[in-house]
Coordinates of C-alpha atoms in Angstrom, one line a residue:
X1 CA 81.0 59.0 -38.5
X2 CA 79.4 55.8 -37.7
X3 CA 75.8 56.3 -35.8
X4 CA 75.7 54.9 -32.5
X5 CA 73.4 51.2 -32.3
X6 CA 70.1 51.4 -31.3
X7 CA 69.1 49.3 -28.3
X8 CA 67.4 45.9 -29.5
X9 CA 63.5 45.8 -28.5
X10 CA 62.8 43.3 -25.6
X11 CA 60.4 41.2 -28.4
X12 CA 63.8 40.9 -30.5
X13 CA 65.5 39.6 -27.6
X14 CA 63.0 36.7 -27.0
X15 CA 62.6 35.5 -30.7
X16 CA 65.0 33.0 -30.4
X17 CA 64.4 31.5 -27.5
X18 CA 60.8 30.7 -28.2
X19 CA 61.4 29.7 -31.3
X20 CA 63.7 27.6 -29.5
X21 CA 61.2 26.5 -26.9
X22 CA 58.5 25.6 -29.9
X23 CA 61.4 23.3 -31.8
X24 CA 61.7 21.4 -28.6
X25 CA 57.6 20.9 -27.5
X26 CA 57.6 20.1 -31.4
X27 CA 60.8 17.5 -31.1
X28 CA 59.3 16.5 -27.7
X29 CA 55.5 15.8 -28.4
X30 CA 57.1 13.3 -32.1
X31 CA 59.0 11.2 -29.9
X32 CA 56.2 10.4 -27.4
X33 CA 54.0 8.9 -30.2
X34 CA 54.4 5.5 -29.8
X35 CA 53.7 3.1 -33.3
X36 CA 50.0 1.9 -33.0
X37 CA 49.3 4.5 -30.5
X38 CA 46.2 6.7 -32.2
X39 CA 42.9 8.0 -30.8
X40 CA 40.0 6.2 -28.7
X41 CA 38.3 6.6 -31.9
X42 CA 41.0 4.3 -34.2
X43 CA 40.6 1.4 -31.6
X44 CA 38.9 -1.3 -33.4
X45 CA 35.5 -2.2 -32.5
X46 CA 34.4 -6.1 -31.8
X47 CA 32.6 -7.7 -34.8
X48 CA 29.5 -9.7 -34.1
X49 CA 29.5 -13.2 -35.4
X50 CA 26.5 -15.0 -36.9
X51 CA 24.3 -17.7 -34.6
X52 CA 22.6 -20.4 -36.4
X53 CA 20.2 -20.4 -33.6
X54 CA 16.9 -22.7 -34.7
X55 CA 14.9 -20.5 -31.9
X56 CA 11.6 -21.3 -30.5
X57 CA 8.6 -19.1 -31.0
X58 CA 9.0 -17.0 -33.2
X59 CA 12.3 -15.8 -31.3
X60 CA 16.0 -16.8 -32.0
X61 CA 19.5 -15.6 -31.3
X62 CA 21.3 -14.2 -35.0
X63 CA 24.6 -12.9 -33.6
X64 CA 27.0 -12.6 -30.5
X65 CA 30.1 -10.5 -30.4
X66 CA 33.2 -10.7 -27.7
X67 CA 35.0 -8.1 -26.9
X68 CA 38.4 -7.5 -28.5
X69 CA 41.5 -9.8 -27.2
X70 CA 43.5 -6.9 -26.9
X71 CA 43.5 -5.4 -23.2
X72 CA 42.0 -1.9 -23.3
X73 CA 43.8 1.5 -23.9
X74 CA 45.9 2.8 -20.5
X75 CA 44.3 6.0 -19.3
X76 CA 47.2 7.7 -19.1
X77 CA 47.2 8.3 -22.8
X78 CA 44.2 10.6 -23.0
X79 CA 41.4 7.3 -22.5
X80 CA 38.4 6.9 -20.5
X81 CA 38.5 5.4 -17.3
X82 CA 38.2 1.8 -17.2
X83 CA 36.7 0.1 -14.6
X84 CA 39.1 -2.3 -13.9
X85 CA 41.3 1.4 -12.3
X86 CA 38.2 2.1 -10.5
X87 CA 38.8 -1.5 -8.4
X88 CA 35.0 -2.3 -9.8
X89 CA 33.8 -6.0 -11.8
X90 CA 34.0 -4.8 -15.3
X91 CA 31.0 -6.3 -17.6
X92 CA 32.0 -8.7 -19.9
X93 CA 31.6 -7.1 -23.0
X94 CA 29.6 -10.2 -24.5
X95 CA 26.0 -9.8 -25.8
X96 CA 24.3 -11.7 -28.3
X97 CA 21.6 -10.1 -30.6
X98 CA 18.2 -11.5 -31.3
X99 CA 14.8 -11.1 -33.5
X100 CA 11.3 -11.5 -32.5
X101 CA 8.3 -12.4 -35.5
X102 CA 5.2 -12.6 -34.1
X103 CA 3.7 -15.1 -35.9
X104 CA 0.6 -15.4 -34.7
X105 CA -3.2 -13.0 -35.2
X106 CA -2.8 -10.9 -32.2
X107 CA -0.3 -7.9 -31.1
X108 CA 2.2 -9.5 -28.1
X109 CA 4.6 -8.7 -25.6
X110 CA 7.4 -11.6 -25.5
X111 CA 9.8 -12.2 -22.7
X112 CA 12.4 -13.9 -24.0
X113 CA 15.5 -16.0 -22.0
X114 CA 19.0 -15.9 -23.8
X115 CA 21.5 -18.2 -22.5
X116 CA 25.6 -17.7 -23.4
X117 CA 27.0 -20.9 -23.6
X118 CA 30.8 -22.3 -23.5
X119 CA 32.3 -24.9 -26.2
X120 CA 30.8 -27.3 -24.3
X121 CA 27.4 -26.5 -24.0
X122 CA 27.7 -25.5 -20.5
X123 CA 25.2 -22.5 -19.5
X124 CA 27.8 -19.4 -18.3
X125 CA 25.1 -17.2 -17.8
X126 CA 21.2 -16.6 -18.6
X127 CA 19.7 -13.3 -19.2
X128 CA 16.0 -12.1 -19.8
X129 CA 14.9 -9.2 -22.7
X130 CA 11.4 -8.1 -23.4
X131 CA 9.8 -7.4 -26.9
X132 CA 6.7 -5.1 -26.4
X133 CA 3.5 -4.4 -28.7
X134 CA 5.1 -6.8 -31.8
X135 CA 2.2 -6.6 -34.2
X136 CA 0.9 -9.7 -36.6
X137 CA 3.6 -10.8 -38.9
X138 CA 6.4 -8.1 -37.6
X139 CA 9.7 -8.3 -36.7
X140 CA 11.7 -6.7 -33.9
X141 CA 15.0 -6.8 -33.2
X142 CA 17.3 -6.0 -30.3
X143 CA 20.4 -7.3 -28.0
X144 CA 20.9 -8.5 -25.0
X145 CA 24.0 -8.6 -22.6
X146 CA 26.0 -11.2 -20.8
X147 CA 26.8 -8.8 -17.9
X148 CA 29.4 -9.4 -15.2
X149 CA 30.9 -12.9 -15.3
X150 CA 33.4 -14.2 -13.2
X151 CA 37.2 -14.6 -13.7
X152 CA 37.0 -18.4 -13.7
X153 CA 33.9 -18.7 -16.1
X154 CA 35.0 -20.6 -19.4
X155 CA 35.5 -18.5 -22.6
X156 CA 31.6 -18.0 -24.3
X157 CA 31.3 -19.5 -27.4
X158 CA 27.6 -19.3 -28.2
X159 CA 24.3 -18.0 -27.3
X160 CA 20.7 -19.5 -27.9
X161 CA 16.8 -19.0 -26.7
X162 CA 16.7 -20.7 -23.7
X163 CA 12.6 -20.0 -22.8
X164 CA 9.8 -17.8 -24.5
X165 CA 6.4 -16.6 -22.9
X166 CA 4.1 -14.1 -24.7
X167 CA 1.5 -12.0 -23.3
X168 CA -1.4 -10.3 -25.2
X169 CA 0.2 -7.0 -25.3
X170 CA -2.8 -4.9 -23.6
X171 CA -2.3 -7.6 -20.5
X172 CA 1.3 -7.5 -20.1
X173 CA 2.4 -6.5 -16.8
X174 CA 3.6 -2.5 -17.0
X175 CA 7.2 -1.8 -17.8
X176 CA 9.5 -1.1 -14.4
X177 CA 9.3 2.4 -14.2
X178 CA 6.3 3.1 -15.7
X179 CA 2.8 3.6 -14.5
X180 CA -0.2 2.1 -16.4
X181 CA -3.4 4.6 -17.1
X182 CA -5.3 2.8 -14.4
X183 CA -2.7 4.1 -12.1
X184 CA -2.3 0.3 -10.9
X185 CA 0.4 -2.0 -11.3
X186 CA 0.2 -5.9 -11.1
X187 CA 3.0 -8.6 -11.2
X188 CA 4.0 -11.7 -9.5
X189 CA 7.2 -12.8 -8.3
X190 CA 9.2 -15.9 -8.8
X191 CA 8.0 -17.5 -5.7
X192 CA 9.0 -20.4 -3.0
X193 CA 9.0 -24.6 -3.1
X194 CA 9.8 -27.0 -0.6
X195 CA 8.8 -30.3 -0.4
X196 CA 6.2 -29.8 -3.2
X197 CA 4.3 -27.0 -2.0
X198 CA 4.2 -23.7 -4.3
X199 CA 3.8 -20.2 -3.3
X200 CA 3.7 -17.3 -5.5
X201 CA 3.3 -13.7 -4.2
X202 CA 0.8 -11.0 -6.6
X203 CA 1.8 -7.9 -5.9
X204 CA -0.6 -4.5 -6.3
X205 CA 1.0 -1.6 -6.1
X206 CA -0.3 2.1 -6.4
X207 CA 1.5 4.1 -8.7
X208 CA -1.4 6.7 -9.6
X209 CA -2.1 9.3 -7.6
X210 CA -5.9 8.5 -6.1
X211 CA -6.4 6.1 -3.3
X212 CA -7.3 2.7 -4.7
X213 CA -9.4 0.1 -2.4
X214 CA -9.5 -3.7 -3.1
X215 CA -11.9 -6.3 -0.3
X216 CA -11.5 -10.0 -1.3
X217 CA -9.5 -11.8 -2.9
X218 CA -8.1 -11.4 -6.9
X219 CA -9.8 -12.8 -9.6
X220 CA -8.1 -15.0 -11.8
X221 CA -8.5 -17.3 -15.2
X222 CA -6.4 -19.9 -15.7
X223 CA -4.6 -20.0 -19.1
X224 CA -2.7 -21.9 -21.6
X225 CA 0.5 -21.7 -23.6
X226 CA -2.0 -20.3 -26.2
X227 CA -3.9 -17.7 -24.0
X228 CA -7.2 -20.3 -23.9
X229 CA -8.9 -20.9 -20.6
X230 CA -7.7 -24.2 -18.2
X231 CA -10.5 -26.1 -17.0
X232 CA -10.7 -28.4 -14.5
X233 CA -8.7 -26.8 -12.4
X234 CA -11.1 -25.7 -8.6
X235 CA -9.4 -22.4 -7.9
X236 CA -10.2 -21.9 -3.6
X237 CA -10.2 -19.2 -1.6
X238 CA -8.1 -19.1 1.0
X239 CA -5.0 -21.9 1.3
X240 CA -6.5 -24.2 4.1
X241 CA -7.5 -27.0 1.3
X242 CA -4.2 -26.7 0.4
X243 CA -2.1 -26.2 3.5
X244 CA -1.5 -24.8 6.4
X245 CA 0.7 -21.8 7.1
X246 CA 1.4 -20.2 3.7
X247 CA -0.3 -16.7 4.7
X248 CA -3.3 -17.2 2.7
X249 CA -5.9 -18.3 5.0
X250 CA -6.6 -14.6 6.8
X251 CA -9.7 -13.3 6.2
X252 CA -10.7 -10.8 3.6
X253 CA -10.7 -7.2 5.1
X254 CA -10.9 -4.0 2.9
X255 CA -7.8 -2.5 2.2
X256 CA -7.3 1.2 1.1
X257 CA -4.0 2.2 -1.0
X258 CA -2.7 5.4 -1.2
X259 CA -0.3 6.6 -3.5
X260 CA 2.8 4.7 -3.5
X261 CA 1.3 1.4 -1.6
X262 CA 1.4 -1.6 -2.5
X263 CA -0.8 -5.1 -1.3
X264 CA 0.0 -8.8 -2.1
X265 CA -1.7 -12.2 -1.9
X266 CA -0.2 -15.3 -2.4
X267 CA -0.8 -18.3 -4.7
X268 CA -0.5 -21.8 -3.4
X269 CA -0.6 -25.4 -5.0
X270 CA 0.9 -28.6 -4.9
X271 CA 3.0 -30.4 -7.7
X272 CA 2.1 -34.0 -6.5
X273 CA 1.3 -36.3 -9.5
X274 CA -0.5 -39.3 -8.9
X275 CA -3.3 -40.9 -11.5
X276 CA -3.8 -39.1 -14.2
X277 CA -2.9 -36.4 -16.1
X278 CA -0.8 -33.6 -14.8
X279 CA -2.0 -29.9 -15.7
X280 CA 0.4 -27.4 -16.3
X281 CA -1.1 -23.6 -16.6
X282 CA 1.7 -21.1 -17.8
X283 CA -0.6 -18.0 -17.3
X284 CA -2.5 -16.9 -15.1
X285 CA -4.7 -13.5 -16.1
X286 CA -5.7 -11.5 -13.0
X287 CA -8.1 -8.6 -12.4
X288 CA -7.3 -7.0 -9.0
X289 CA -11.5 -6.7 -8.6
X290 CA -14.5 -6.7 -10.5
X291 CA -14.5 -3.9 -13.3
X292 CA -10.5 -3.9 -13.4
X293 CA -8.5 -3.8 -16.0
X294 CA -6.8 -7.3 -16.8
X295 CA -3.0 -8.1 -16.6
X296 CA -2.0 -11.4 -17.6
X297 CA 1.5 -13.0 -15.0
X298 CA 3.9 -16.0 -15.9
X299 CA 4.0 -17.5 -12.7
X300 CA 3.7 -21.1 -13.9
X301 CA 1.7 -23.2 -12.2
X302 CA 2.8 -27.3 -11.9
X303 CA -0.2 -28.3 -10.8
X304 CA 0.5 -31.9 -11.2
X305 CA -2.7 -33.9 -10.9
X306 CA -4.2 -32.1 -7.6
X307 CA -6.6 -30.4 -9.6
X308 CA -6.6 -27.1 -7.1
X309 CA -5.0 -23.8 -6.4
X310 CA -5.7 -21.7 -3.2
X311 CA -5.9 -17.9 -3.1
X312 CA -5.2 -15.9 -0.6
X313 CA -7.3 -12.3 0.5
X314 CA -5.3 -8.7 -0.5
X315 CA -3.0 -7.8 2.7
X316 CA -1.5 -4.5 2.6
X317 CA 1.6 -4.7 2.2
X318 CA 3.9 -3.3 5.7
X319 CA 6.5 -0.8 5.0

């Protein structure tokens, strides 16, 4: 007598077809692979290529890498965003690395300008790095990036040191961001010409946490490419022997800073050369008052043959 079948369990029922299902995810997921198709982690990185950059100062340019001629992974395959799909200027990609060797007796700060060239020389774009505290005889080494370019800039080919200045590093003005122990930070800006008068602005700002009062005007000392003293050069306070107008001829008053305010007073010269020899002065060191700690500024100075620079009082500076 033949037993009657026992009912299949719902799990036995089901086997096939999932192992049906997993044969066609399996069958499914080998035919998306494309050939040359891999993770963001096979994509081959752009190779820097050596610079035989002569340099100036102790600074020089030793490599530059462009990015890869191959457009950039879609994100639909599992990359990141680019920022071409977020409708935003993509950088470049270019940068071009450089070493610093302080050759000289005394620790410095360099700021260096790096310059990325086309084939023919042409400047397509010129960008500024800073080398802090490099020590006698060291070497430091570090990159710096093209940034955005336009569409219709020419393909860079090169990169060189455009322009070094170097700073004792105890005088360099502080790092954006940062706050020196004096709680006071000094710098001056690129300034204003027209018709051969110069202004530059110094600019105090409070970034301690006391109040900070200045009356007067700043002191300065002229300096050299080599950090020696300019002389015969009549430094005048206030701008009227100089001209009228620039914002430097009010009177000294006292003015009180409180956290997070800053004050300014302005530089002013002529470049007019006439008999004689012009005076250049690169640096200018500057002590907000008497007893203050020192920060030496770039501003520049063409002085030409005049022989004089005005400066103006402290002004608070109006929010």
């Amino acid at each position: 007598m033949r037993r009657p079948a026992r009912p299949r369990s719902p799990l036995a029922r089901t086997a096939p077809l999932v192992s049906a299902l997993v044969a066609a995810a399996l069958l499914t997921a080998c035919g998306t692979e494309r050939p040359g198709a891999g993770s963001a982690g096979s994509a081959e990185s752009p190779s820097p290529t050596r610079i035989d950059d002569p340099g100036m100062d102790g600074v020089r340019v030793t490599s530059l890498t462009l990015p890869p001629a191959s457009p950039s992974p879609s994100p639909s395959h599992g990359h990141a965003v680019s920022a071409d799909s977020l409708d935003l200027e993509p950088d470049s990609g270019i940068s071009a690395g450089y070493e610093v060797t302080n050759e000289g007796a005394e620790t410095l700060t360099y700021s260096i300008v790096i310059t990325f060239m086309s084939a023919d020389g042409g400047a397509m774009a010129n960008q500024t790095a800073t080398a802090r505290d490099v020590r006698p005889g060291a070497t430091v080494r570090g990159t710096v990036r093209a940034g955005v370019l336009p569409p219709t800039t020419p393909r860079v080919t090169g990169a060189k040191v455009l322009k070094v200045t170097k700073v004792p590093a105890g005088e360099a003005p502080a790092e954006p961001g940062t706050c020196p122990a004096s709680g006071i930070r000094v710098s001056a800006d690129r300034g204003d010409a027209a018709m051969g008068l110069r202004v530059v602005g110094l600019h105090l700002e409070n970034c301690g946490t006391r109040r900070y009062t200045v009356e007067g005007y700043p002191l300065l000392t002229l300096l050299d490419g080599g950090h020696q003293p300019v002389d015969g050069v009549d430094v005048l306070e206030g701008g009227q022997g100089i001209a009228t107008g620039t914002g430097a001829d009010e009177p000294p008053r006292p003015v009180t800073l409180g956290p997070g305010e800053s004050a300014s007073a302005s530089l002013v010269w002529r470049n007019t050369t006439e008999s004689g020899t012009p005076v250049n002065v690169p640096h200018v060191r500057v002590r907000a008052k008497a007893g203050a700690d020192p920060v030496t500024v770039t501003p520049n100075l063409d002085l030409g043959t005049t022989g004089k620079l005005g400066v103006g009082p402290w002004k608070k500076t109006e929010r």
